[in-house]
Amino acid sequence: MKTISILIVSAALVASSSAASYFFNNGASSSASGIADVMGHTFSNSTPAGSAFPSGGGISAGPGVVGIGIFSTDNLEGLDSQSLIADFTSLTGLTNAFAAAGAFGSRGTFSSAAINIPIAGTVFENKNMYLFVGNGTTFSNSTEFLVVKSATLYLASDDNIPTPITEILRPTGGTAETTLLLGTNLPNVQTTNTDASITPGWAMVTIPESSSAILGTLGMLTLLRRRRAL
């Protein structure tokens, strides 16, 4: 009977300390540090790409895609798009979009959550948190990217903490220091319907496709030309 009781208690302890929750965002309303594409257009999942915002103040970059996880290296500058995507390991296996327009507009803001994810004994343990953003609906169809590294780590001890760990990622300040690994700093990214406030943010950079993909495209073009000549 004593043995059974010990097993039940042990199982309960394991069940209660098996996962952690993480939540990333870049602020709210006019305090948000927005993200834009290389043209300076601000992301919003409620306005089609290329269209003007109803209240003025810029052009929409469309929805974009957001992920949180880890990279194996901080040296991302020389990677092509396929290599960059392959090097990223998502904490959830899922991606999020930029926030929908609300009371304050919310364009250029994002939130990405990982709920009840085990860290202990995984590839994430003791690794820095990374924000990975693309300008497409998925990373695979994106041509522009942004990578921000947080000083906060994924820790096994977080598995015992019921309260989600929140990271507010901003170019200046936030709950932890951040490092821009891929992208550029912007003095202002419009994040509200009125766009009255000036908030710093980030812009993506264009990443070329892999050489194999480019060679494949060139090969197809060569074949088409030959067929036309015949």
Coordinates of N, CA, C and O in Angstrom, one line a residue, residues 74-201:
D74 N 24.6 32.1 -34.7 CA 24.2 33.5 -34.9 C 24.7 34.1 -36.2 O 24.4 35.2 -36.5
N75 N 25.6 33.3 -36.9 CA 26.2 33.8 -38.1 C 25.2 33.4 -39.3 O 25.4 32.4 -40.0
L76 N 24.2 34.3 -39.5 CA 23.2 34.0 -40.5 C 23.3 34.8 -41.7 O 22.6 34.6 -42.7
E77 N 24.3 35.7 -41.8 CA 24.4 36.7 -42.9 C 24.6 36.0 -44.2 O 24.1 36.4 -45.3
G78 N 25.4 34.9 -44.2 CA 25.8 34.3 -45.5 C 24.8 33.2 -46.0 O 25.0 32.5 -47.0
L79 N 23.8 32.9 -45.2 CA 22.8 31.8 -45.5 C 21.8 32.2 -46.6 O 21.3 33.3 -46.6
D80 N 21.5 31.3 -47.5 CA 20.4 31.5 -48.4 C 19.1 31.2 -47.7 O 19.1 30.7 -46.5
S81 N 18.0 31.5 -48.3 CA 16.7 31.3 -47.7 C 16.4 29.9 -47.2 O 15.9 29.7 -46.1
Q82 N 16.7 28.9 -48.0 CA 16.5 27.5 -47.7 C 17.3 27.1 -46.5 O 16.9 26.4 -45.6
S83 N 18.6 27.5 -46.5 CA 19.5 27.2 -45.3 C 19.0 27.9 -44.1 O 19.1 27.3 -43.0
L84 N 18.6 29.1 -44.2 CA 18.1 29.8 -43.0 C 16.9 29.1 -42.4 O 16.8 28.9 -41.2
I85 N 16.0 28.8 -43.2 CA 14.7 28.1 -42.7 C 15.1 26.7 -42.1 O 14.6 26.3 -41.1
A86 N 16.0 26.0 -42.8 CA 16.4 24.7 -42.3 C 17.1 24.7 -41.0 O 17.0 23.8 -40.2
D87 N 17.8 25.9 -40.7 CA 18.5 26.0 -39.4 C 17.6 26.4 -38.3 O 18.1 26.3 -37.1
F88 N 16.4 26.8 -38.5 CA 15.5 27.2 -37.5 C 14.7 26.0 -37.0 O 14.2 25.2 -37.7
T89 N 14.7 25.8 -35.6 CA 13.9 24.8 -35.0 C 12.8 25.5 -34.2 O 13.1 26.2 -33.2
S90 N 11.5 25.3 -34.6 CA 10.4 26.0 -33.9 C 10.1 25.3 -32.6 O 10.1 24.1 -32.5
L91 N 9.8 26.1 -31.6 CA 9.5 25.6 -30.3 C 8.1 24.8 -30.3 O 7.9 23.9 -29.6
T92 N 7.3 25.3 -31.2 CA 5.9 24.7 -31.2 C 5.6 23.9 -32.5 O 4.7 23.1 -32.5
G93 N 6.5 24.1 -33.5 CA 6.2 23.5 -34.8 C 5.1 24.3 -35.5 O 4.7 23.9 -36.6
L94 N 4.6 25.4 -34.9 CA 3.5 26.2 -35.5 C 4.0 27.6 -35.7 O 5.0 28.0 -35.1
T95 N 3.3 28.4 -36.5 CA 3.7 29.8 -36.7 C 2.4 30.6 -36.4 O 1.3 30.2 -36.4
N96 N 2.7 31.9 -36.2 CA 1.6 32.9 -35.9 C 1.7 34.0 -36.9 O 2.7 34.2 -37.5
A97 N 0.6 34.7 -37.1 CA 0.6 35.9 -37.9 C 0.6 37.2 -37.1 O 0.5 37.1 -35.9
F98 N 0.8 38.3 -37.8 CA 0.7 39.6 -37.1 C -0.7 39.8 -36.6 O -1.6 39.3 -37.1
A99 N -0.8 40.7 -35.6 CA -2.1 40.9 -34.9 C -3.1 41.6 -35.9 O -2.7 42.3 -36.8
A100 N -4.3 41.2 -35.7 CA -5.4 41.9 -36.5 C -5.6 43.3 -36.0 O -5.3 43.6 -34.8
A101 N -6.2 44.1 -36.8 CA -6.5 45.5 -36.4 C -7.5 45.5 -35.3 O -8.6 44.9 -35.4
G102 N -7.2 46.2 -34.2 CA -8.2 46.3 -33.1 C -8.4 47.8 -32.8 O -8.4 48.6 -33.7
A103 N -8.7 48.1 -31.5 CA -9.0 49.4 -31.1 C -7.8 50.4 -31.5 O -8.1 51.6 -31.7
F104 N -6.6 49.9 -31.4 CA -5.5 50.8 -31.7 C -4.8 50.5 -33.0 O -3.7 51.0 -33.3
G105 N -5.4 49.6 -33.8 CA -4.9 49.3 -35.1 C -4.0 48.1 -35.1 O -4.3 47.2 -35.9
S106 N -3.0 48.0 -34.3 CA -2.2 46.9 -34.1 C -1.5 46.4 -35.4 O -1.1 45.3 -35.5
R107 N -1.2 47.3 -36.3 CA -0.5 46.8 -37.5 C 1.0 46.9 -37.1 O 1.5 47.8 -36.5
G108 N 1.8 45.9 -37.6 CA 3.2 45.8 -37.3 C 3.4 45.2 -35.9 O 4.6 45.0 -35.5
T109 N 2.4 44.8 -35.2 CA 2.6 44.1 -33.9 C 2.3 42.6 -34.1 O 1.7 42.2 -35.0
F110 N 2.9 41.8 -33.2 CA 2.8 40.4 -33.3 C 2.7 39.8 -31.9 O 3.0 40.4 -30.9
S111 N 2.2 38.6 -31.8 CA 2.2 37.8 -30.6 C 2.4 36.3 -31.0 O 1.8 35.9 -32.0
S112 N 3.3 35.6 -30.3 CA 3.5 34.2 -30.6 C 3.7 33.5 -29.3 O 4.4 33.9 -28.5
A113 N 2.9 32.4 -29.1 CA 2.8 31.7 -27.9 C 3.2 30.3 -28.0 O 2.9 29.6 -29.0
A114 N 3.9 29.7 -27.0 CA 4.2 28.3 -26.9 C 3.7 27.9 -25.6 O 4.2 28.2 -24.5
I115 N 2.6 27.1 -25.6 CA 1.9 26.7 -24.3 C 2.2 25.2 -24.0 O 2.1 24.3 -24.8
N116 N 2.6 25.0 -22.7 CA 2.8 23.6 -22.2 C 3.8 22.8 -23.1 O 3.6 21.7 -23.5
I117 N 5.0 23.4 -23.3 CA 6.0 22.8 -24.1 C 7.1 22.3 -23.1 O 7.7 23.1 -22.3
P118 N 7.5 21.0 -23.1 CA 8.6 20.5 -22.2 C 9.9 21.0 -22.7 O 10.2 21.0 -23.9
I119 N 10.8 21.5 -21.8 CA 12.1 22.0 -22.1 C 13.2 21.0 -21.7 O 14.2 20.8 -22.3
A120 N 13.0 20.5 -20.5 CA 14.0 19.6 -19.9 C 14.3 18.4 -20.8 O 13.5 17.7 -21.3
G121 N 15.6 18.2 -21.1 CA 16.1 17.1 -21.9 C 15.9 17.3 -23.4 O 16.0 16.3 -24.2
T122 N 15.5 18.5 -23.9 CA 15.3 18.7 -25.3 C 16.4 19.5 -25.9 O 17.2 20.0 -25.1
V123 N 16.3 19.8 -27.2 CA 17.4 20.6 -27.9 C 17.3 22.0 -27.5 O 18.2 22.8 -27.7
F124 N 16.2 22.4 -26.8 CA 16.0 23.8 -26.5 C 16.6 24.2 -25.2 O 16.8 25.4 -24.9
E125 N 16.9 23.2 -24.3 CA 17.4 23.5 -23.0 C 18.7 24.3 -23.0 O 19.6 23.9 -23.7
N126 N 18.7 25.4 -22.2 CA 19.8 26.3 -22.1 C 20.2 27.0 -23.4 O 21.3 27.5 -23.5
K127 N 19.2 27.1 -24.3 CA 19.5 27.8 -25.6 C 18.7 29.2 -25.5 O 17.7 29.3 -24.9
N128 N 19.3 30.2 -26.2 CA 18.6 31.5 -26.3 C 17.3 31.4 -27.1 O 17.2 30.6 -28.0
M129 N 16.4 32.2 -26.7 CA 15.1 32.3 -27.5 C 15.4 33.2 -28.7 O 16.0 34.2 -28.7
Y130 N 14.8 32.8 -29.9 CA 14.9 33.6 -31.1 C 13.5 33.9 -31.7 O 12.6 33.0 -31.6
L131 N 13.4 35.1 -32.2 CA 12.2 35.4 -33.0 C 12.5 35.3 -34.5 O 13.5 35.9 -34.9
F132 N 11.7 34.7 -35.2 CA 12.0 34.5 -36.7 C 10.7 34.9 -37.4 O 9.6 34.5 -37.2
V133 N 10.9 35.9 -38.3 CA 9.8 36.5 -39.0 C 10.0 36.4 -40.6 O 11.1 36.7 -41.0
G134 N 9.0 36.1 -41.3 CA 9.1 36.1 -42.8 C 7.9 37.0 -43.3 O 6.9 37.2 -42.7
N135 N 8.1 37.4 -44.6 CA 7.1 38.3 -45.2 C 6.0 37.5 -46.0 O 5.1 38.1 -46.5
G136 N 6.1 36.2 -46.0 CA 5.1 35.4 -46.7 C 4.0 34.8 -45.7 O 4.0 35.2 -44.6
T137 N 3.2 33.9 -46.3 CA 2.2 33.3 -45.4 C 2.9 32.1 -44.7 O 2.4 31.6 -43.7
T138 N 4.0 31.6 -45.2 CA 4.8 30.6 -44.6 C 6.3 31.0 -44.7 O 6.6 31.9 -45.5
F139 N 7.2 30.4 -44.0 CA 8.6 30.7 -44.2 C 9.1 30.2 -45.5 O 9.9 30.9 -46.2
S140 N 8.6 29.1 -46.0 CA 9.0 28.6 -47.3 C 8.7 29.5 -48.5 O 9.4 29.5 -49.5
N141 N 7.6 30.3 -48.4 CA 7.3 31.2 -49.5 C 7.7 32.6 -49.2 O 7.3 33.6 -49.9
S142 N 8.5 32.8 -48.2 CA 9.0 34.2 -47.8 C 10.2 34.5 -48.6 O 11.0 33.6 -48.9
T143 N 10.4 35.8 -48.9 CA 11.7 36.2 -49.5 C 12.4 37.2 -48.7 O 13.6 37.5 -48.9
E144 N 11.8 37.7 -47.6 CA 12.4 38.6 -46.7 C 12.3 38.1 -45.3 O 11.3 37.4 -44.9
F145 N 13.3 38.3 -44.4 CA 13.4 37.7 -43.1 C 13.9 38.7 -42.1 O 14.6 39.6 -42.4
L146 N 13.5 38.4 -40.8 CA 14.0 39.1 -39.7 C 14.3 38.1 -38.6 O 13.5 37.2 -38.4
V147 N 15.5 38.2 -37.9 CA 15.8 37.3 -36.8 C 16.3 38.2 -35.6 O 17.2 39.0 -35.8
V148 N 15.6 38.0 -34.5 CA 16.0 38.7 -33.3 C 16.3 37.7 -32.2 O 15.5 36.8 -32.0
K149 N 17.5 37.9 -31.5 CA 17.9 37.0 -30.5 C 17.6 37.6 -29.1 O 18.0 38.7 -28.9
S150 N 17.0 36.9 -28.2 CA 16.7 37.4 -26.9 C 17.8 36.8 -25.9 O 18.3 35.7 -26.1
A151 N 18.1 37.6 -24.9 CA 19.1 37.1 -23.9 C 18.5 36.0 -23.0 O 19.2 35.3 -22.3
T152 N 17.2 35.9 -23.0 CA 16.5 34.9 -22.2 C 16.7 33.5 -22.7 O 16.7 33.3 -23.9
L153 N 16.8 32.6 -21.8 CA 17.1 31.2 -22.2 C 15.9 30.3 -22.0 O 15.0 30.6 -21.2
Y154 N 15.8 29.2 -22.8 CA 14.8 28.2 -22.5 C 15.5 27.3 -21.4 O 16.5 26.7 -21.6
L155 N 14.8 27.2 -20.3 CA 15.4 26.5 -19.1 C 14.5 25.4 -18.7 O 13.3 25.5 -18.7
A156 N 15.2 24.3 -18.3 CA 14.5 23.2 -17.7 C 13.7 23.6 -16.5 O 12.6 23.1 -16.2
S157 N 14.3 24.5 -15.7 CA 13.6 25.0 -14.5 C 12.3 25.7 -14.7 O 11.4 25.7 -13.9
D158 N 12.1 26.2 -16.0 CA 10.9 26.8 -16.4 C 9.7 25.8 -16.4 O 8.5 26.2 -16.4
D159 N 10.0 24.5 -16.5 CA 9.0 23.5 -16.6 C 8.2 23.5 -15.3 O 7.1 23.0 -15.2
N160 N 8.7 24.0 -14.2 CA 8.1 24.0 -12.9 C 7.3 25.3 -12.6 O 6.8 25.5 -11.5
I161 N 7.4 26.2 -13.6 CA 6.7 27.5 -13.4 C 5.4 27.6 -14.1 O 5.4 27.5 -15.3
P162 N 4.3 27.7 -13.4 CA 3.0 27.7 -14.0 C 2.7 29.0 -14.8 O 1.9 29.0 -15.8
T163 N 3.3 30.1 -14.4 CA 3.1 31.4 -15.1 C 3.9 31.5 -16.4 O 5.1 31.2 -16.3
P164 N 3.3 31.8 -17.5 CA 4.0 31.9 -18.8 C 5.1 33.0 -18.7 O 5.0 34.0 -18.0
I165 N 6.3 32.7 -19.3 CA 7.4 33.6 -19.4 C 7.1 34.5 -20.6 O 7.0 34.1 -21.7
T166 N 7.0 35.8 -20.3 CA 6.6 36.8 -21.3 C 7.8 37.6 -21.8 O 8.6 38.1 -20.9
E167 N 8.1 37.6 -23.0 CA 9.1 38.4 -23.6 C 8.5 39.5 -24.5 O 7.8 39.3 -25.4
I168 N 8.8 40.8 -24.1 CA 8.4 41.9 -24.9 C 9.7 42.3 -25.7 O 10.6 42.9 -25.1
L169 N 9.7 42.0 -27.0 CA 10.9 42.3 -27.8 C 10.8 43.6 -28.4 O 9.9 43.9 -29.2
R170 N 11.8 44.4 -28.1 CA 11.9 45.8 -28.7 C 13.3 46.1 -29.0 O 14.2 45.6 -28.4
P171 N 13.5 47.0 -30.0 CA 14.9 47.4 -30.3 C 15.6 48.1 -29.2 O 16.8 48.0 -29.0
T172 N 14.8 48.8 -28.4 CA 15.4 49.5 -27.2 C 14.6 49.1 -26.0 O 13.4 49.5 -25.9
G173 N 15.1 48.3 -25.1 CA 14.4 48.0 -23.9 C 13.5 46.7 -24.0 O 13.7 46.0 -25.0
G174 N 12.7 46.4 -23.1 CA 11.9 45.2 -23.1 C 12.2 44.5 -21.8 O 12.9 45.0 -20.9
T175 N 11.7 43.3 -21.7 CA 12.0 42.5 -20.5 C 13.4 41.9 -20.5 O 13.8 41.3 -19.5
A176 N 14.1 41.9 -21.6 CA 15.4 41.3 -21.7 C 16.1 42.0 -22.9 O 15.5 42.5 -23.7
E177 N 17.4 41.9 -22.8 CA 18.2 42.5 -23.9 C 18.0 41.6 -25.2 O 17.9 40.4 -25.2
T178 N 17.9 42.3 -26.3 CA 17.8 41.6 -27.6 C 18.9 42.0 -28.6 O 19.4 43.1 -28.5
T179 N 19.2 41.1 -29.5 CA 20.2 41.4 -30.5 C 19.6 41.1 -31.9 O 19.0 40.1 -32.1
L180 N 19.7 42.1 -32.7 CA 19.2 42.0 -34.1 C 20.3 41.2 -34.9 O 21.4 41.7 -35.2
L181 N 20.0 40.0 -35.4 CA 20.9 39.2 -36.1 C 20.7 39.3 -37.6 O 21.6 39.2 -38.4
L182 N 19.4 39.6 -38.0 CA 19.1 39.6 -39.5 C 18.0 40.7 -39.6 O 16.9 40.5 -39.1
G183 N 18.3 41.8 -40.3 CA 17.3 42.9 -40.5 C 18.0 44.2 -40.2 O 19.2 44.3 -40.1
T184 N 17.2 45.2 -40.2 CA 17.7 46.6 -39.9 C 16.9 47.3 -38.9 O 15.7 47.0 -38.8
N185 N 17.5 48.3 -38.2 CA 16.7 49.1 -37.3 C 16.0 50.2 -38.0 O 16.5 50.8 -39.0
L186 N 14.8 50.5 -37.6 CA 14.0 51.7 -38.2 C 13.7 52.7 -37.0 O 13.4 52.2 -35.9
P187 N 13.8 54.0 -37.3 CA 13.4 54.9 -36.3 C 12.0 55.0 -36.0 O 11.6 55.4 -34.9
N188 N 11.1 54.6 -36.9 CA 9.7 54.6 -36.7 C 9.0 53.6 -37.6 O 9.2 53.4 -38.8
V189 N 8.1 52.8 -36.9 CA 7.2 51.9 -37.7 C 5.8 52.2 -37.2 O 5.5 52.1 -36.0
Q190 N 4.9 52.5 -38.1 CA 3.5 52.9 -37.8 C 2.8 51.7 -37.2 O 2.7 50.6 -37.9
T191 N 2.3 51.8 -36.0 CA 1.6 50.7 -35.4 C 0.2 51.0 -34.9 O -0.5 50.1 -34.4
T192 N -0.3 52.2 -35.2 CA -1.7 52.5 -34.7 C -2.5 53.1 -35.8 O -2.0 53.5 -36.9
N193 N -3.8 53.2 -35.7 CA -4.7 53.7 -36.7 C -4.4 55.2 -36.9 O -4.5 55.7 -38.1
T194 N -4.0 55.9 -35.9 CA -3.7 57.3 -36.1 C -2.3 57.6 -36.5 O -1.9 58.6 -37.0
D195 N -1.4 56.6 -36.1 CA 0.0 56.7 -36.4 C 0.6 58.0 -35.9 O 1.5 58.7 -36.5
A196 N 0.1 58.5 -34.7 CA 0.5 59.7 -34.2 C 1.8 59.6 -33.4 O 2.6 60.6 -33.3
S197 N 2.1 58.4 -32.9 CA 3.3 58.3 -32.1 C 4.5 57.8 -32.9 O 4.3 57.1 -33.9
I198 N 5.7 58.1 -32.4 CA 6.9 57.6 -33.1 C 7.5 56.4 -32.3 O 7.9 56.6 -31.1
T199 N 7.5 55.3 -32.9 CA 8.0 54.1 -32.2 C 9.1 53.4 -33.0 O 8.9 53.2 -34.2
P200 N 10.3 53.1 -32.4 CA 11.3 52.4 -33.2 C 10.9 51.0 -33.5 O 10.0 50.4 -32.9
G201 N 11.5 50.4 -34.6 CA 11.1 49.0 -34.9 C 12.2 48.4 -35.8 O 13.3 48.9 -35.9

